[in-house]
mmCIF file of N, CA and C in Angstrom:
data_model
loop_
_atom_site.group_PDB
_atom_site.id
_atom_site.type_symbol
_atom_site.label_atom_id
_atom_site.label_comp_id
_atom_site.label_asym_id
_atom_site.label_seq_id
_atom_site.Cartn_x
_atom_site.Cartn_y
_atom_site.Cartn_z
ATOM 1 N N UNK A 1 -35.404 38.125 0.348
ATOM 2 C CA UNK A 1 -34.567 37.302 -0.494
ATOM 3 C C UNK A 1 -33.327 36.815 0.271
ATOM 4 N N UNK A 2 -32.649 37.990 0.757
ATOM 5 C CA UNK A 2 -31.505 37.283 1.953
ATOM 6 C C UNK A 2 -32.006 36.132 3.181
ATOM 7 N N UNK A 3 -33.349 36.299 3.667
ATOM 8 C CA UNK A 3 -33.506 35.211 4.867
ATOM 9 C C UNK A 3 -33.794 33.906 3.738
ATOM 10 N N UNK A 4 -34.237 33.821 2.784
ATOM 11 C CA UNK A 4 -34.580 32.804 1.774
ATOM 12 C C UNK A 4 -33.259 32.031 1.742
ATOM 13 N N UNK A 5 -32.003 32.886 1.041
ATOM 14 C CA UNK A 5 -30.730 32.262 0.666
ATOM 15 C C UNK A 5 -29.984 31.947 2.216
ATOM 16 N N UNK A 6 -29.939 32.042 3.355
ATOM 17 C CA UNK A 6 -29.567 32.113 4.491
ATOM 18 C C UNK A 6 -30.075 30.388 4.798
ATOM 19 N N UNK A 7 -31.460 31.122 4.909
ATOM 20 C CA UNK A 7 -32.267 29.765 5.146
ATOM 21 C C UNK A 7 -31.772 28.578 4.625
ATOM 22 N N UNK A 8 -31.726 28.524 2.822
ATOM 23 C CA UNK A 8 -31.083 27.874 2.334
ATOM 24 C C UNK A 8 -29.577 27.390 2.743
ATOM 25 N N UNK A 9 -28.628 27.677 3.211
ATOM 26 C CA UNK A 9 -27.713 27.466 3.435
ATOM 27 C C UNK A 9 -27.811 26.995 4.395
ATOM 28 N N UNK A 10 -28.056 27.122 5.959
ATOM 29 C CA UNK A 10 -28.301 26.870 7.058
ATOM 30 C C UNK A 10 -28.884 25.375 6.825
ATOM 31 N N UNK A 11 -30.080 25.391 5.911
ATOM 32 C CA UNK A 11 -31.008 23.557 5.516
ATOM 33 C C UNK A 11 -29.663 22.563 5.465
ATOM 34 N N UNK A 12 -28.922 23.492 4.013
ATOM 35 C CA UNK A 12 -27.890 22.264 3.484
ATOM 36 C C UNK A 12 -26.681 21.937 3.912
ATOM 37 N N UNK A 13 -26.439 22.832 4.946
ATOM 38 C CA UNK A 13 -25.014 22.672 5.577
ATOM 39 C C UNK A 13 -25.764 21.277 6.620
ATOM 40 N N UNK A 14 -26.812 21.677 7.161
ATOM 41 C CA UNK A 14 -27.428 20.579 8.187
ATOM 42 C C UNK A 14 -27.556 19.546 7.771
ATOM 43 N N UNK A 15 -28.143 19.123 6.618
ATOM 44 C CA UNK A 15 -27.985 17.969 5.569
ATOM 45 C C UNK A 15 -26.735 17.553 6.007
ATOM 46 N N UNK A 16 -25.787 17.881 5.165
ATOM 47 C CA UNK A 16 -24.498 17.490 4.843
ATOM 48 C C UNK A 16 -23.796 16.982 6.411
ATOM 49 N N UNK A 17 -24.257 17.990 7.489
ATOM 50 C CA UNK A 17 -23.440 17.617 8.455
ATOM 51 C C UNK A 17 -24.303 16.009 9.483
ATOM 52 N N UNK A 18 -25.633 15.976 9.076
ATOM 53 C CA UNK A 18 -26.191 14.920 9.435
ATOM 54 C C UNK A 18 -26.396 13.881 8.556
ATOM 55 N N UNK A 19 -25.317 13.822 7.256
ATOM 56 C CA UNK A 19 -24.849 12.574 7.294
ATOM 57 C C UNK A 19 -23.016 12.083 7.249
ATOM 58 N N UNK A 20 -22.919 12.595 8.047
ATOM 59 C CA UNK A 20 -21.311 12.077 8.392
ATOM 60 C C UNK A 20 -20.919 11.895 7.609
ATOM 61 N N UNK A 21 -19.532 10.873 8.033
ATOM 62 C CA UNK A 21 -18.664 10.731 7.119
ATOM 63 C C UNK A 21 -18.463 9.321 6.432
ATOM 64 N N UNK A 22 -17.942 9.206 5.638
ATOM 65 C CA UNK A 22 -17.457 7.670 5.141
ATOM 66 C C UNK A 22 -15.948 7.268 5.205
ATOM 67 N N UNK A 23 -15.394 5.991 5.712
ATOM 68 C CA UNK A 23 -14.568 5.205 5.739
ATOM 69 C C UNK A 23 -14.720 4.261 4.806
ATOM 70 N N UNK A 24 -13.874 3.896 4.218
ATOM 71 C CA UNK A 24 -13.456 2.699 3.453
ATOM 72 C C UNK A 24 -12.636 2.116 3.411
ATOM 73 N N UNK A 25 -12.316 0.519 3.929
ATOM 74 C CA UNK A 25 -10.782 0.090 4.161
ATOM 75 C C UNK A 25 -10.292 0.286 2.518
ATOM 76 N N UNK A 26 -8.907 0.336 2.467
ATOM 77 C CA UNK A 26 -8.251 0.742 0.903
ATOM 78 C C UNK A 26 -7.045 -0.219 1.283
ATOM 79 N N UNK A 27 -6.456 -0.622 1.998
ATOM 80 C CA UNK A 27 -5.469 -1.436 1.962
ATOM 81 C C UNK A 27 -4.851 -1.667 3.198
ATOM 82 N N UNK A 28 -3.657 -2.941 3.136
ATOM 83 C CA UNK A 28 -3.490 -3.358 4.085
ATOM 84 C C UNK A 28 -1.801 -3.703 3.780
ATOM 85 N N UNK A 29 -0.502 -2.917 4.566
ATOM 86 C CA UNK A 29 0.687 -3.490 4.287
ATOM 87 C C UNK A 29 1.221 -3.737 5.676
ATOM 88 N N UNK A 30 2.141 -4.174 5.306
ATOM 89 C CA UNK A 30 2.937 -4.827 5.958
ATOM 90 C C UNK A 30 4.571 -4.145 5.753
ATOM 91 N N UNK A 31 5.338 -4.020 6.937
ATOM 92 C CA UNK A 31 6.748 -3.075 6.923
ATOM 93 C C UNK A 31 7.938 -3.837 8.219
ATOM 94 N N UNK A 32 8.903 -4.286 7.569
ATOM 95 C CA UNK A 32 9.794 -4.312 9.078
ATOM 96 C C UNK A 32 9.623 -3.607 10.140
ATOM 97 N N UNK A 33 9.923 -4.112 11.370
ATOM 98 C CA UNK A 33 9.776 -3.171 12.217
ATOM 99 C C UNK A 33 10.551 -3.591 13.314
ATOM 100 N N UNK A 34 11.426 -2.383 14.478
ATOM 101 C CA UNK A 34 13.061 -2.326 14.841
ATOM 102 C C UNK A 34 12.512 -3.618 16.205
ATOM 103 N N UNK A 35 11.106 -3.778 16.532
ATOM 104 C CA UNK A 35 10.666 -4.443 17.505
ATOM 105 C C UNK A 35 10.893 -6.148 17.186
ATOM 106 N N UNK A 36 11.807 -6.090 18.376
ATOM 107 C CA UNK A 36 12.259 -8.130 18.368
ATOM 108 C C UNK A 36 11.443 -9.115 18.593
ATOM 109 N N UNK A 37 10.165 -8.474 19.535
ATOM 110 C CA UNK A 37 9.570 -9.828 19.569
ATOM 111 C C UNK A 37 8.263 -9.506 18.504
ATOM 112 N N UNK A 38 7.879 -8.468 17.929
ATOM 113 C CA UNK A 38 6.972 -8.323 16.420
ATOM 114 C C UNK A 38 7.551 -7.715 15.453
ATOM 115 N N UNK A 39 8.539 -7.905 15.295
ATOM 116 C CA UNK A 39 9.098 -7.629 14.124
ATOM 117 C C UNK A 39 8.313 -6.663 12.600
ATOM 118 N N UNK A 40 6.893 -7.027 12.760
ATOM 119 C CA UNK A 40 6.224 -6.804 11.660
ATOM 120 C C UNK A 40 5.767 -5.211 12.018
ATOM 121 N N UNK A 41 5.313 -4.147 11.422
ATOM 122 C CA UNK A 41 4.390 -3.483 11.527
ATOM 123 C C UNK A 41 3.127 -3.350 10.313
ATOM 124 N N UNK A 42 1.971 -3.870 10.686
ATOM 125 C CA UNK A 42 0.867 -3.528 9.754
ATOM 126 C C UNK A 42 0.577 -2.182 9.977
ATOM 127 N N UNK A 43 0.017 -1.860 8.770
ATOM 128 C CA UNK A 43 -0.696 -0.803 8.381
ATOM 129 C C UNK A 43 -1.962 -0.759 7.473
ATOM 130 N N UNK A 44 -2.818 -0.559 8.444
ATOM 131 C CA UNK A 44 -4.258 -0.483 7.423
ATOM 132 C C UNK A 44 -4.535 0.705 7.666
ATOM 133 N N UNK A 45 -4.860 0.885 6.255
ATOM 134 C CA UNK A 45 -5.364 2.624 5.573
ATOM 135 C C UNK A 45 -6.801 2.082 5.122
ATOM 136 N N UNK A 46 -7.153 3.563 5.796
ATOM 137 C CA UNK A 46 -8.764 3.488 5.186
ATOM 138 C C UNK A 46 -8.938 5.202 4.212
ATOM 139 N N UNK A 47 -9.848 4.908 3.304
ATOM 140 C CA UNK A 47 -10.289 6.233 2.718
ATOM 141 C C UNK A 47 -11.363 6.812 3.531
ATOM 142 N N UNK A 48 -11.391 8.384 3.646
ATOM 143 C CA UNK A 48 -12.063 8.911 4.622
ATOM 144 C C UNK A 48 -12.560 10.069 3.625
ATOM 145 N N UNK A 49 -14.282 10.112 3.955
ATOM 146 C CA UNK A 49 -14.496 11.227 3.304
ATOM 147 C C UNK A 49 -15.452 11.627 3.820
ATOM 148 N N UNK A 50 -15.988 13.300 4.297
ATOM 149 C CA UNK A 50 -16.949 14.053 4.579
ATOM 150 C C UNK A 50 -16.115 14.739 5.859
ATOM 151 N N UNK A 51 -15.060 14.182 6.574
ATOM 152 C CA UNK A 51 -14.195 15.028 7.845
ATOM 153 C C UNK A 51 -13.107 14.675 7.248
ATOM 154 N N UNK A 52 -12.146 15.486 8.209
ATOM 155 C CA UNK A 52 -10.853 15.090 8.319
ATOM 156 C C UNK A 52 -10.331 13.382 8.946
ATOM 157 N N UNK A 53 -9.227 13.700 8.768
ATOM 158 C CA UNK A 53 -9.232 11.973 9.373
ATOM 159 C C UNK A 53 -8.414 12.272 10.815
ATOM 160 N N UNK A 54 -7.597 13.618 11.025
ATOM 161 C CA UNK A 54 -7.493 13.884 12.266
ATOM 162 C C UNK A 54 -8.662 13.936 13.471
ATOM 163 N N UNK A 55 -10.003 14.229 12.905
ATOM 164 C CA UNK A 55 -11.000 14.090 14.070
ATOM 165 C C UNK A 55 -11.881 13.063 14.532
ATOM 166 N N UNK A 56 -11.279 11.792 14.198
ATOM 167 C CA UNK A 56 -11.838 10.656 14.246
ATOM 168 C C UNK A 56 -10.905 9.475 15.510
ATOM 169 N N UNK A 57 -11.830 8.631 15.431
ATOM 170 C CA UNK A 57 -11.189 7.462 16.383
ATOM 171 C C UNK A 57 -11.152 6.531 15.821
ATOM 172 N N UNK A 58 -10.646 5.652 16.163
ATOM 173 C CA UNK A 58 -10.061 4.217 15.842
ATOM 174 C C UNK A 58 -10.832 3.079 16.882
ATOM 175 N N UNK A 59 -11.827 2.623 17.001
ATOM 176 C CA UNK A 59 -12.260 1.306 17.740
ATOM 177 C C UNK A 59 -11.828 0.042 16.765
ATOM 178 N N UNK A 60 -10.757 -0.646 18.007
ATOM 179 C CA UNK A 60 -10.504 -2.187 17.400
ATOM 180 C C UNK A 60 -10.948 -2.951 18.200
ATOM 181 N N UNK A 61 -11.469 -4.284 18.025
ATOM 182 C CA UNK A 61 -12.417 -4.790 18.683
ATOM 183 C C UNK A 61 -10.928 -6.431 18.676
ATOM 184 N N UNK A 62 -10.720 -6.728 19.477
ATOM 185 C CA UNK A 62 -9.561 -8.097 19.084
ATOM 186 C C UNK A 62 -10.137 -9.296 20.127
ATOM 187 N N UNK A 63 -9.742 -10.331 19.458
ATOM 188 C CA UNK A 63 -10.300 -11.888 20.045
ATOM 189 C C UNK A 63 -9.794 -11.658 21.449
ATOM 190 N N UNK A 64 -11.036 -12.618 22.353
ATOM 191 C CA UNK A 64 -10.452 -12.150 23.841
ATOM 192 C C UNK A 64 -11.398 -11.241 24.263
ATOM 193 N N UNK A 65 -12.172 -10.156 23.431
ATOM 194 C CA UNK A 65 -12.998 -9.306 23.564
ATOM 195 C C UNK A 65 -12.286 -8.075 24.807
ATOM 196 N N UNK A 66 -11.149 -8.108 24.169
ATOM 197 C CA UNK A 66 -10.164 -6.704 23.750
ATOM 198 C C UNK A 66 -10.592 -5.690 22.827
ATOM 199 N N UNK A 67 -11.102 -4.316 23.620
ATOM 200 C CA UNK A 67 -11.535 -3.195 23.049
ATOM 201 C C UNK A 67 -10.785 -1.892 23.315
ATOM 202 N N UNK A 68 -9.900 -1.518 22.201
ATOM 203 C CA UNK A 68 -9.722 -0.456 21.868
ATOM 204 C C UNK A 68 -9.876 0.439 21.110
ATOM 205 N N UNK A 69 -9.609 1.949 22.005
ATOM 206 C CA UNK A 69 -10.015 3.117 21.208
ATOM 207 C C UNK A 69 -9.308 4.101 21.439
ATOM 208 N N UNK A 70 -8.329 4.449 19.992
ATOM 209 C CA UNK A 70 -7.698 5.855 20.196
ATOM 210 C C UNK A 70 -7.578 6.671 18.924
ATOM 211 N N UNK A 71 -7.379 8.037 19.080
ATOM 212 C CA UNK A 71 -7.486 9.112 18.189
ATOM 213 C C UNK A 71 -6.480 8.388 16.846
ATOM 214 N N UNK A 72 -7.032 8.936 15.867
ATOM 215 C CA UNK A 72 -6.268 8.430 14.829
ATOM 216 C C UNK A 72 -4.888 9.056 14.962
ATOM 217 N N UNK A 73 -3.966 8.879 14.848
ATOM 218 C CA UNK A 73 -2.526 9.506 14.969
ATOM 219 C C UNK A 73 -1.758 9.409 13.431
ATOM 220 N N UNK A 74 -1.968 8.275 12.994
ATOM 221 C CA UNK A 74 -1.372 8.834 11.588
ATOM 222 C C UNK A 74 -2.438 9.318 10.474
ATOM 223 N N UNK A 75 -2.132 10.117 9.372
ATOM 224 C CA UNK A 75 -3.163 10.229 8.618
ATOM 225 C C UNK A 75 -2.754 11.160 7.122
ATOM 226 N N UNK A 76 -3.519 11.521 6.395
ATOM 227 C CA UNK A 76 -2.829 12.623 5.295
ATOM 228 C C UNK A 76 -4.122 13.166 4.915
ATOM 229 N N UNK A 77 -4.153 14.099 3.977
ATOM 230 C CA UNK A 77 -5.943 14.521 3.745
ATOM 231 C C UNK A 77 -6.800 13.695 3.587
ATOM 232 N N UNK A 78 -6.770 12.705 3.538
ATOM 233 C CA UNK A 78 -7.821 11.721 2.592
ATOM 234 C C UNK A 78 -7.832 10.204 3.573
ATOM 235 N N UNK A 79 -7.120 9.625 4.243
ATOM 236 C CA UNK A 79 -6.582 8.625 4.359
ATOM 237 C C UNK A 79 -6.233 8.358 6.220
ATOM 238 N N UNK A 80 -6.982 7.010 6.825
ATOM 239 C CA UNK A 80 -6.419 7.606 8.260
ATOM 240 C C UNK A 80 -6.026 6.163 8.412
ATOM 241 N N UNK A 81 -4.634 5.751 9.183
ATOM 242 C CA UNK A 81 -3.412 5.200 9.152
ATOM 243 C C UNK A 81 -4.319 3.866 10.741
ATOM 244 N N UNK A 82 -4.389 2.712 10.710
ATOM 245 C CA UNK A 82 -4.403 2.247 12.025
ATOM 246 C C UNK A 82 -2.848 1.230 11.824
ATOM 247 N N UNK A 83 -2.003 1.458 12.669
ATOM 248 C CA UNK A 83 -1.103 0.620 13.100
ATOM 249 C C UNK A 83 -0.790 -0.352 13.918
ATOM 250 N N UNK A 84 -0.579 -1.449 13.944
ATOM 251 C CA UNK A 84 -0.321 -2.727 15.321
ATOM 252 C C UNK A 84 1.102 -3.225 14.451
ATOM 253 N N UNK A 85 1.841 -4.047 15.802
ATOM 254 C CA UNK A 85 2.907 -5.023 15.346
ATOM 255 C C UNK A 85 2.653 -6.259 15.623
ATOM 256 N N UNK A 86 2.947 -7.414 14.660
ATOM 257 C CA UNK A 86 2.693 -8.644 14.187
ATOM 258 C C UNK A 86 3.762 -8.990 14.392
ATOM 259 N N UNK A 87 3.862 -10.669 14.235
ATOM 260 C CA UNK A 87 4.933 -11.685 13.838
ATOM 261 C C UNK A 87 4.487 -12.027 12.362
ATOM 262 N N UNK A 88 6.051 -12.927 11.566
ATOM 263 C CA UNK A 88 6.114 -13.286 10.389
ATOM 264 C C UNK A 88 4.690 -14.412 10.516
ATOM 265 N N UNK A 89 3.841 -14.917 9.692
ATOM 266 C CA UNK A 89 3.243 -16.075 9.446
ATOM 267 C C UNK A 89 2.322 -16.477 10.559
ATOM 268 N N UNK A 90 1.780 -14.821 11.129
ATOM 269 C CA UNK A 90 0.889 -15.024 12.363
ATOM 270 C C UNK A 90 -0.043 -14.273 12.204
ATOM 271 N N UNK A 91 -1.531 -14.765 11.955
ATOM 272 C CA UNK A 91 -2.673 -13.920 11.515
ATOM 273 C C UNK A 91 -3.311 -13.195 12.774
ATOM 274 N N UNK A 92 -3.121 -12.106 12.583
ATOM 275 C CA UNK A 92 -4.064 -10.969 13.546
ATOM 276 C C UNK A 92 -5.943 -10.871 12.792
ATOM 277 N N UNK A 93 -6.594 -11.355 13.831
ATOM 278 C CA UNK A 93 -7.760 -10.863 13.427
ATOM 279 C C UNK A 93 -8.437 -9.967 14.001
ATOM 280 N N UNK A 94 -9.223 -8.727 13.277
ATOM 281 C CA UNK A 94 -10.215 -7.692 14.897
ATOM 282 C C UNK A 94 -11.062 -6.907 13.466
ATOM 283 N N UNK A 95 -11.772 -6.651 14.260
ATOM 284 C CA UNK A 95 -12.897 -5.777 13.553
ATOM 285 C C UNK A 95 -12.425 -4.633 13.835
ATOM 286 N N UNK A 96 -12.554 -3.709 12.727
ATOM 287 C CA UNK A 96 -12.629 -1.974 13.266
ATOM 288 C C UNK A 96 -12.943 -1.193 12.842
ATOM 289 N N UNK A 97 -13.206 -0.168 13.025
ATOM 290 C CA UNK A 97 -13.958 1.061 12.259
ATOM 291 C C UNK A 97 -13.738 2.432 13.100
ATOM 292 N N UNK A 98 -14.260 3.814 12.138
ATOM 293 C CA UNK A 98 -13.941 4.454 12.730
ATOM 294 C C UNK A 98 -15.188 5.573 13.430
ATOM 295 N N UNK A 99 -15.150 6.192 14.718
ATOM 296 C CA UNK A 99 -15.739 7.088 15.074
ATOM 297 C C UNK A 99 -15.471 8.275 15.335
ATOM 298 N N UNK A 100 -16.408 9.360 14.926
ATOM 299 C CA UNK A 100 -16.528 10.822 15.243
ATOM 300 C C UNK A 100 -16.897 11.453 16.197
ATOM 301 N N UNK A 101 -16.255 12.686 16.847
ATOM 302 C CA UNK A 101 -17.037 12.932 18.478
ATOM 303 C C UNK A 101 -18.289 12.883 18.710
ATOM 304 N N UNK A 102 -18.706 12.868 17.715
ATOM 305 C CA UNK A 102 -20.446 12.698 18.341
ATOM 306 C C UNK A 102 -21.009 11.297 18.337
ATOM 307 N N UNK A 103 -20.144 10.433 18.024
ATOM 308 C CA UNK A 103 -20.169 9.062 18.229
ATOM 309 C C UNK A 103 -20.892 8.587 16.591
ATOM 310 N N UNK A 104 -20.961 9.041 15.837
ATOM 311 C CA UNK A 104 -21.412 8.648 14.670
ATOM 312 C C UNK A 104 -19.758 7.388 13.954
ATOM 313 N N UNK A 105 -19.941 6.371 13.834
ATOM 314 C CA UNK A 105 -19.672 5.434 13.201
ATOM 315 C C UNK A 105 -19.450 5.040 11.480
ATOM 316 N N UNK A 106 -18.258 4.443 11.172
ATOM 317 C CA UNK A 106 -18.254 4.237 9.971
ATOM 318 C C UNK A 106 -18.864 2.723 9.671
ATOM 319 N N UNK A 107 -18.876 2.595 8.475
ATOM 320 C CA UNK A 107 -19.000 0.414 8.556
ATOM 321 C C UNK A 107 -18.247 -0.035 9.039
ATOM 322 N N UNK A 108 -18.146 -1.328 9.514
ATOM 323 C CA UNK A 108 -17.262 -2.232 10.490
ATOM 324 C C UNK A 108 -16.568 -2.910 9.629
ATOM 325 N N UNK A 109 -15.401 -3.418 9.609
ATOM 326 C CA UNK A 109 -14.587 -4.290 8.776
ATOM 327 C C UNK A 109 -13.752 -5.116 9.755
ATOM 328 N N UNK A 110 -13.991 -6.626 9.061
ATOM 329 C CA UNK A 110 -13.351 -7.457 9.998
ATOM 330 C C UNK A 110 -11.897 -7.509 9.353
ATOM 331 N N UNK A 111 -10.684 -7.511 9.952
ATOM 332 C CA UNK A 111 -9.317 -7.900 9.277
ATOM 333 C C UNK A 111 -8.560 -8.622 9.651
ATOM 334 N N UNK A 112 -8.301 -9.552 8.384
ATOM 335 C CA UNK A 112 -7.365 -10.538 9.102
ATOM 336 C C UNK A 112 -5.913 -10.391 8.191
ATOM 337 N N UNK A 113 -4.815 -9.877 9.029
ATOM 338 C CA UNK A 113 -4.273 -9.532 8.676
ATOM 339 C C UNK A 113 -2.940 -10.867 8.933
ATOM 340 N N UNK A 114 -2.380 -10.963 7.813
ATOM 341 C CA UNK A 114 -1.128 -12.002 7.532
ATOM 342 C C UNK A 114 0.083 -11.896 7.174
ATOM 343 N N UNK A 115 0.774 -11.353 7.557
ATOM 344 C CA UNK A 115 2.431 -11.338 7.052
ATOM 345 C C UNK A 115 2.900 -12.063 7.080
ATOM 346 N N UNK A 116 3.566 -11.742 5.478
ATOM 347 C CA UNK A 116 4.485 -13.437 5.027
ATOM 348 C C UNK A 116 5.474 -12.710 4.303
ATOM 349 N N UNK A 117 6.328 -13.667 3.909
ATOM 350 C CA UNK A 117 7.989 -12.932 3.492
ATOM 351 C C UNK A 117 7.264 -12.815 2.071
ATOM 352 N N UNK A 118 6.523 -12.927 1.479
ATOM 353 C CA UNK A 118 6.137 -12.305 0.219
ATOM 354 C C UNK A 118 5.249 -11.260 0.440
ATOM 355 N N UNK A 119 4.538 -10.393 1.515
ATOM 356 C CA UNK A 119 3.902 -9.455 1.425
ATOM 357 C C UNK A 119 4.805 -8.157 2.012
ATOM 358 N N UNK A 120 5.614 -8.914 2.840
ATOM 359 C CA UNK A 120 6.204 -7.578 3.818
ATOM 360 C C UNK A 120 7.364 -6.850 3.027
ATOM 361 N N UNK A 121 7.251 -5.552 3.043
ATOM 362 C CA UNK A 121 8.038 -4.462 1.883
ATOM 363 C C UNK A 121 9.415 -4.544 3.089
ATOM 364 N N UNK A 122 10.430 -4.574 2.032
ATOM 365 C CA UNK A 122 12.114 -4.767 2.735
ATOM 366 C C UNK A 122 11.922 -5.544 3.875
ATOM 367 N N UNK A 123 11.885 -6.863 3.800
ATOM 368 C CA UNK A 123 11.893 -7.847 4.247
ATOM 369 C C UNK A 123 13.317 -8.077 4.484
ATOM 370 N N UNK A 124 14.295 -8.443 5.396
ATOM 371 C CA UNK A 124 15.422 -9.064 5.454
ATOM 372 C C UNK A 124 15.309 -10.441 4.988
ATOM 373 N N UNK A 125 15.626 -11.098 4.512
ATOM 374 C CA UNK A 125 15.898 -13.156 3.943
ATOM 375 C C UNK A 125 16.811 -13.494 4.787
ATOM 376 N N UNK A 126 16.902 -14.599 5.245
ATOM 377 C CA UNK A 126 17.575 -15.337 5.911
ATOM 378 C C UNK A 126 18.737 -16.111 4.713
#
């Protein structure tokens, strides 16, 4: 009866761990930022579920066929942080998604991201 329930456990932990995790973009802001020539900082948050969001990577893919990849650095239980700095009324576009050390992949999301004096939180006005 114990190698039965063992067994069992051992099946479903394997399950669970062979199907990764999920990402979901959840939003996209925009924040002043102390930098003069991008002033802007975006922030896209994605929802993360089945790992942590500390053990994941960040691939951004940007026009130019500019490829980067680094450890997620911001994050909270649920939620993993990608950051870049922008200008006011200048669209950033890149695909990205996230990966796990074993190279398992989330869905890809293309973003085009836009800051304008109506999206960006404490905006200075001229």
């Amino acid at each position: 009866m114990k190698i039965c329930v063992i067994l069992l456990l051992l099946l479903s932990s394997g399950v669970a761990a062979a199907q990764g995790f999920e990402a979901r973009l959840a939003n996209i802001r925009y924040y002043n930022s102390d930098s003069l020539a991008f002033p802007i900082k975006v922030s896209v948050c994605f929802e993360v579920a089945g790992t942590q969001p500390r053990n994941l990577s960040f691939v951004a893919k940007y026009d130019g066929n500019i490829t980067y990849k680094a450890p997620v650095k911001e994050y909270d239980s649920c939620h993993a942080y990608y950051t870049f700095h922008s200008q006011l009324n200048k669209t950033t576009t890149l695909i990205l998604f996230l990966e796990d050390k074993k190279g398992m992949r989330s869905a890809t999301y293309t973003v085009n991201a836009l800051p304008t004096i109506h999206n960006v939180d404490n905006i200075t006005q001229p």
